[in-house]
């Protein structure tokens, strides 16, 4: 039947274009990190992709990324600036379920060192996650390098950006904005975040309020609020 | 606890090795006792043996506290036997040791005279028998059983033994005693095997013509690395640190150094680590010679290659890939910037962890459980302006509103207080003002802060508040 052959050739075309978009790298990077929340995973196209670079900004970005990374097992590389006043406090990672013994800290003197350390870490397949704290925004070339390195290595890369300002176009797979949210009731042991997915390659956008339970390490959805509806996954989207 | 060894003054007062420490203390109350460290002692003795290389290449370690030097043919270099012995003893005394020595024809005689004779005795050739005769029988290195039996029989001096017929000695005391006697007299040869210290791991290559191109330098480095790694493989060691020194035509050296987290002897990986450093080398007018050395090496057993090699985890929990990554990061950024965190037993928050370089081998301890620690700590706590609750509650309550920088935060919930007092055994200028009451407060937007009130509560005076950390 002509419609099924048309559907087959469409699928084949889609696969070829997806391979070209990946840059011809043989690694299929189909592994994903599941959050356990249906709407977010739907918007992401099936979980948070490993082997990719994800950007996050906002006051709650550190905590949200720590909660995500606690679901991975293996060594974690955390790069930050040696001169910043606010430094990561490793005993505080225990509250997020990460063993500080798995952490490797890299104290960088400047931005170039930070980006090169992240690239080395992402390219090696020994790490499960590489997290870097940078100020401002990262331009297209640098983020493209990090994305390629993540595809080679297979670990998840997270770029935590501080400082406001315009977001430059970036080659990151997803871009998030995470802020704290006030808890709905006065007694609870959870952390509440307002999570906005600004951009996901091949996926949609959305905004949700999620709660994270420290004792169990699970996410729960509090409400779907915000200005974007969670759209179903589209097969193609222009990078930009 | 027993006394292992004593110094001269203690010996004069009657303290002997083998005595119980309590008895020794009873005998001599102002006694100072230090724990015995036999491992450190033997290392020191080996180092001394290496130092005695300056007198003769034939040096052997003897027992726990002795050295044998075979100075046949070396004495004339030091101005004769007497001068040589005096020089050796003077230098060792200068190092701080209490030393006595003797020079004789045979090792056995030298042993006997150094311990039981005068401080610096030299026995001319052929007079060994007469020199040994007045010494006690313990000077023959006998076992305690034999020595005890000899003293019961009334044979106290070596001269008494020499007077007896040999056959009766053999039948009564076995083979050991006559053997020692013959060795001391020189009738039977007693060889000593010299102490061999390890040659340093160093390979050099001199070029017939000076080289300057990067490819030539890389090729030369690769051949040096394979030669060095072959030596390391023969001795089953791996290098932790390697240094390349290039000597230029004008005589000035250029050096490059790399370090690794675990010992390794793979020439390709070492060449990769050197690769970045070679960019900084300036060949100038040409390089004449290159010397590659491995100053720090550690034992490295050969790895068993097996079909399931990827599945067996390594012993220290660091996989090969991770070690290679840490090597690259460490060599590029400096090993002082690539850190692991280790818990420290203290309740002071900023000191609860220590960042240790990854190439330090440390045993890990479990992390202590502490309530409510922030994800992000400020290195310098920042002062905040606070407005108290209305109506005022307890003096120690958290504020209702505080301003940090330009932003104002209203406190909706607070958990605490957690009082942390400074460590009184340490004077820390940051904790000068006394204990702190820490509160975890949440503002109207849901952000959580770790703030503290510094110092004891003083009635009528507002206490200063500071922000120390931010929760995730």
XYZ file of N, CA, C and O in Angstrom, chain B residues 358-447:
360
model
N 44.084 14.350 44.440
C 43.698 12.986 44.081
C 44.868 12.033 44.099
O 44.677 10.829 44.217
N 46.110 12.538 43.967
C 47.190 11.577 43.944
C 47.697 11.241 45.329
O 48.698 10.571 45.478
N 46.971 11.676 46.343
C 47.310 11.255 47.696
C 46.499 10.011 47.991
O 45.301 10.005 47.844
N 47.132 8.957 48.428
C 46.387 7.740 48.746
C 45.902 7.860 50.176
O 46.680 7.966 51.091
N 44.607 7.868 50.324
C 44.091 8.015 51.689
C 43.008 6.986 51.909
O 42.206 6.747 51.035
N 42.939 6.452 53.089
C 41.822 5.566 53.396
C 40.600 6.419 53.681
O 40.700 7.442 54.336
N 39.464 6.017 53.169
C 38.283 6.859 53.351
C 37.553 6.464 54.624
O 37.447 5.295 54.969
N 37.034 7.481 55.298
C 36.231 7.243 56.506
C 34.798 7.553 56.151
O 34.538 8.322 55.233
N 33.868 7.029 56.921
C 32.484 7.377 56.599
C 32.177 8.819 56.981
O 32.763 9.364 57.905
N 31.228 9.416 56.260
C 30.853 10.796 56.521
C 29.893 10.857 57.695
O 28.910 10.137 57.729
N 30.158 11.717 58.661
C 29.258 11.758 59.814
C 27.908 12.362 59.438
O 27.804 13.148 58.501
N 26.887 11.980 60.178
C 25.544 12.508 59.928
C 25.412 13.835 60.631
O 25.603 13.915 61.836
N 25.070 14.865 59.875
C 24.860 16.148 60.538
C 23.514 16.660 60.073
O 23.136 16.473 58.923
N 22.797 17.339 60.940
C 21.489 17.819 60.495
C 21.658 19.027 59.597
O 22.438 19.915 59.899
N 20.891 19.070 58.506
C 20.664 20.318 57.791
C 21.926 21.093 57.433
O 22.229 22.137 58.007
N 22.678 20.568 56.479
C 23.807 21.368 56.033
C 23.497 21.908 54.649
O 22.899 21.219 53.832
N 23.918 23.127 54.339
C 23.546 23.714 53.051
C 24.344 23.104 51.915
O 25.378 22.484 52.111
N 23.832 23.316 50.700
C 24.528 22.790 49.531
C 25.692 23.702 49.153
O 26.662 23.278 48.544
N 25.568 24.979 49.533
C 26.519 25.959 49.057
C 26.930 26.776 50.271
O 26.088 27.281 50.996
N 28.231 26.875 50.526
C 28.704 27.583 51.715
C 29.503 28.783 51.265
O 30.306 28.682 50.339
N 29.301 29.913 51.921
C 30.090 31.085 51.576
C 31.415 31.009 52.304
O 31.471 30.681 53.481
N 32.482 31.334 51.570
C 33.787 31.268 52.225
C 33.910 32.335 53.297
O 34.514 32.124 54.337
N 33.350 33.520 52.994
C 33.353 34.567 54.018
C 31.890 34.843 54.320
O 31.172 35.335 53.449
N 31.430 34.555 55.529
C 30.022 34.807 55.834
C 29.713 36.291 55.675
O 30.508 37.143 56.066
N 28.550 36.564 55.092
C 28.222 37.959 54.804
C 27.249 38.496 55.838
O 26.281 37.814 56.198
N 27.477 39.703 56.322
C 26.564 40.252 57.333
C 25.220 40.590 56.714
O 25.142 40.990 55.545
N 24.161 40.370 57.487
C 22.819 40.706 57.017
C 22.170 41.607 58.056
O 22.461 41.510 59.246
N 21.282 42.487 57.574
C 20.556 43.354 58.507
C 19.233 42.698 58.817
O 18.536 42.252 57.909
N 18.906 42.698 60.090
C 17.702 41.956 60.486
C 16.710 42.868 61.175
O 17.066 43.885 61.760
N 15.462 42.451 61.079
C 14.390 43.128 61.801
C 13.717 42.055 62.627
O 13.364 40.989 62.120
N 13.532 42.340 63.883
C 13.059 41.285 64.780
C 11.554 41.109 64.675
O 10.828 41.900 64.077
N 11.091 40.037 65.292
C 9.671 39.714 65.307
C 8.899 40.732 66.135
O 9.413 41.264 67.106
N 7.664 40.940 65.747
C 6.781 41.759 66.574
C 5.542 40.931 66.900
O 4.883 40.456 65.983
N 5.088 40.738 68.068
C 5.738 41.187 69.304
C 7.021 40.420 69.558
O 7.147 39.289 69.107
N 7.952 40.990 70.267
C 9.233 40.316 70.433
C 9.057 39.053 71.261
O 8.353 39.026 72.246
N 9.656 37.997 70.784
C 9.583 36.722 71.507
C 10.820 36.552 72.358
O 11.298 37.485 72.988
N 11.381 35.376 72.327
C 12.607 35.100 73.069
C 13.745 35.893 72.445
O 13.743 36.144 71.248
N 14.711 36.249 73.235
C 15.825 37.011 72.661
C 16.570 36.240 71.587
O 17.153 36.830 70.702
N 16.521 34.938 71.653
C 17.315 34.186 70.688
C 16.567 33.831 69.425
O 17.049 33.058 68.612
N 15.366 34.373 69.205
C 14.567 33.973 68.061
C 15.173 34.448 66.754
O 15.874 35.445 66.708
N 14.796 33.791 65.669
C 15.290 34.256 64.372
C 14.562 35.524 63.966
O 13.470 35.812 64.470
N 15.099 36.299 63.029
C 14.466 37.562 62.649
C 13.231 37.317 61.798
O 13.015 36.234 61.259
N 12.417 38.358 61.666
C 11.240 38.257 60.827
C 11.560 38.651 59.398
O 10.863 38.268 58.467
N 12.598 39.436 59.225
C 12.912 39.985 57.918
C 14.408 40.220 57.904
O 14.970 40.656 58.891
N 15.049 39.958 56.773
C 16.457 40.320 56.729
C 16.789 40.778 55.333
O 16.134 40.430 54.352
N 17.842 41.580 55.271
C 18.277 42.116 53.995
C 19.682 41.607 53.710
O 20.590 41.783 54.508
N 19.844 41.006 52.553
C 21.147 40.489 52.137
C 21.492 41.194 50.848
O 20.806 41.003 49.845
N 22.500 42.024 50.907
C 22.840 42.769 49.698
C 21.714 43.723 49.393
O 21.341 44.576 50.193
N 21.124 43.553 48.198
C 20.041 44.455 47.838
C 18.680 43.838 48.021
O 17.681 44.511 47.829
N 18.614 42.557 48.306
C 17.298 41.914 48.326
C 16.831 41.751 49.765
O 17.622 41.505 50.674
N 15.530 41.875 49.918
C 14.910 41.758 51.230
C 14.139 40.445 51.262
O 13.434 40.118 50.318
N 14.260 39.728 52.322
C 13.592 38.438 52.429
C 12.767 38.400 53.694
O 13.261 38.719 54.771
N 11.524 37.974 53.557
C 10.673 37.811 54.741
C 10.742 36.367 55.172
O 10.558 35.469 54.365
N 10.912 36.182 56.437
C 11.087 34.815 56.928
C 9.731 34.198 57.200
O 8.936 34.750 57.962
N 9.435 33.095 56.528
C 8.172 32.420 56.771
C 8.337 31.291 57.770
O 7.484 31.042 58.597
N 9.410 30.535 57.625
C 9.616 29.420 58.550
C 11.064 29.422 58.969
O 11.928 29.854 58.208
N 11.281 28.909 60.166
C 12.672 28.816 60.641
C 12.836 27.520 61.404
O 11.943 27.099 62.131
N 13.960 26.891 61.212
C 14.268 25.675 61.969
C 15.564 25.913 62.697
O 16.521 26.426 62.135
N 15.576 25.491 63.944
C 16.805 25.659 64.705
C 16.487 25.861 66.165
O 15.396 25.520 66.592
N 17.309 26.443 66.970
C 18.688 26.800 66.621
C 19.642 25.629 66.777
O 19.360 24.683 67.482
N 20.734 25.678 66.076
C 21.786 24.701 66.280
C 22.981 25.496 66.779
O 23.490 26.358 66.090
N 23.389 25.211 67.970
C 24.491 25.984 68.535
C 25.801 25.279 68.214
O 25.967 24.104 68.500
N 26.708 26.013 67.621
C 28.045 25.467 67.336
C 29.043 26.349 68.055
O 29.075 27.569 67.852
N 29.819 25.723 68.901
C 30.791 26.483 69.686
C 32.167 26.352 69.061
O 32.460 25.334 68.441
N 33.020 27.359 69.228
C 34.357 27.241 68.651
C 35.172 26.199 69.388
O 34.879 25.839 70.512
N 36.182 25.673 68.726
C 37.040 24.665 69.351
C 38.004 25.380 70.284
O 38.867 26.139 69.842
N 37.836 25.113 71.552
C 38.596 25.897 72.517
C 40.095 25.574 72.452
O 40.918 26.359 72.887
N 40.444 24.417 71.869
C 41.862 24.061 71.840
C 42.558 24.666 70.641
O 43.743 24.450 70.434
N 41.826 25.449 69.861
C 42.439 26.032 68.668
C 42.051 27.489 68.642
O 40.906 27.814 68.913
N 42.960 28.375 68.357
C 42.567 29.788 68.331
C 42.344 30.165 66.887
O 43.265 30.199 66.086
N 41.102 30.380 66.545
C 40.733 30.672 65.167
C 40.188 32.083 65.131
O 39.216 32.385 65.808
N 40.773 32.991 64.372
C 40.285 34.374 64.395
C 38.855 34.500 63.900
O 38.135 35.393 64.321
N 38.407 33.595 63.022
C 37.048 33.709 62.507
C 36.034 33.412 63.606
O 34.948 33.976 63.643
N 36.369 32.531 64.513
C 35.444 32.127 65.575
C 35.756 32.831 66.876
O 35.482 32.333 67.966
N 36.309 34.021 66.766
C 36.777 34.697 67.958
C 35.652 35.091 68.879
O 35.820 35.153 70.083
N 34.488 35.381 68.262
C 33.443 35.985 69.083
C 32.597 34.983 69.822
O 31.609 35.379 70.425
N 32.926 33.734 69.746
C 32.200 32.815 70.596
C 31.250 31.942 69.812
O 31.317 31.839 68.593
N 30.323 31.301 70.528
C 29.454 30.339 69.855
C 28.459 31.027 68.926
O 28.153 32.202 69.058
N 27.969 30.239 67.974
C 27.017 30.753 67.004
C 25.742 29.914 67.068
O 25.813 28.697 67.194
N 24.608 30.583 66.906
C 23.329 29.863 66.827
C 22.885 29.883 65.382
O 22.550 30.924 64.826
N 22.864 28.706 64.769
C 22.514 28.611 63.362
C 21.032 28.340 63.192
O 20.458 27.500 63.893
N 20.434 29.048 62.223
C 19.027 28.826 61.889
C 18.921 28.555 60.396
O 19.615 29.170 59.593
N 17.997 27.664 60.052
C 17.700 27.457 58.639
C 16.371 28.152 58.380
O 15.335 27.731 58.905
N 16.361 29.235 57.621
C 15.145 30.026 57.441
C 14.709 29.936 55.989
O 15.526 29.799 55.075
N 13.396 30.043 55.797
C 12.829 29.960 54.462
C 12.074 31.252 54.208
O 11.300 31.695 55.069
N 12.272 31.829 53.045
C 11.604 33.108 52.803
C 10.309 32.902 52.026
O 9.890 31.780 51.762
N 9.688 34.009 51.630
C 8.355 33.889 51.041
C 8.414 33.252 49.669
O 7.420 32.706 49.193
N 9.575 33.298 49.004
C 9.679 32.679 47.679
C 10.102 31.222 47.754
O 10.227 30.568 46.729
N 10.343 30.731 48.961
C 10.739 29.336 49.079
C 12.242 29.117 49.158
O 12.700 27.995 49.324
N 13.042 30.184 49.037
C 14.490 29.998 49.131
C 14.887 29.794 50.582
O 14.312 30.413 51.467
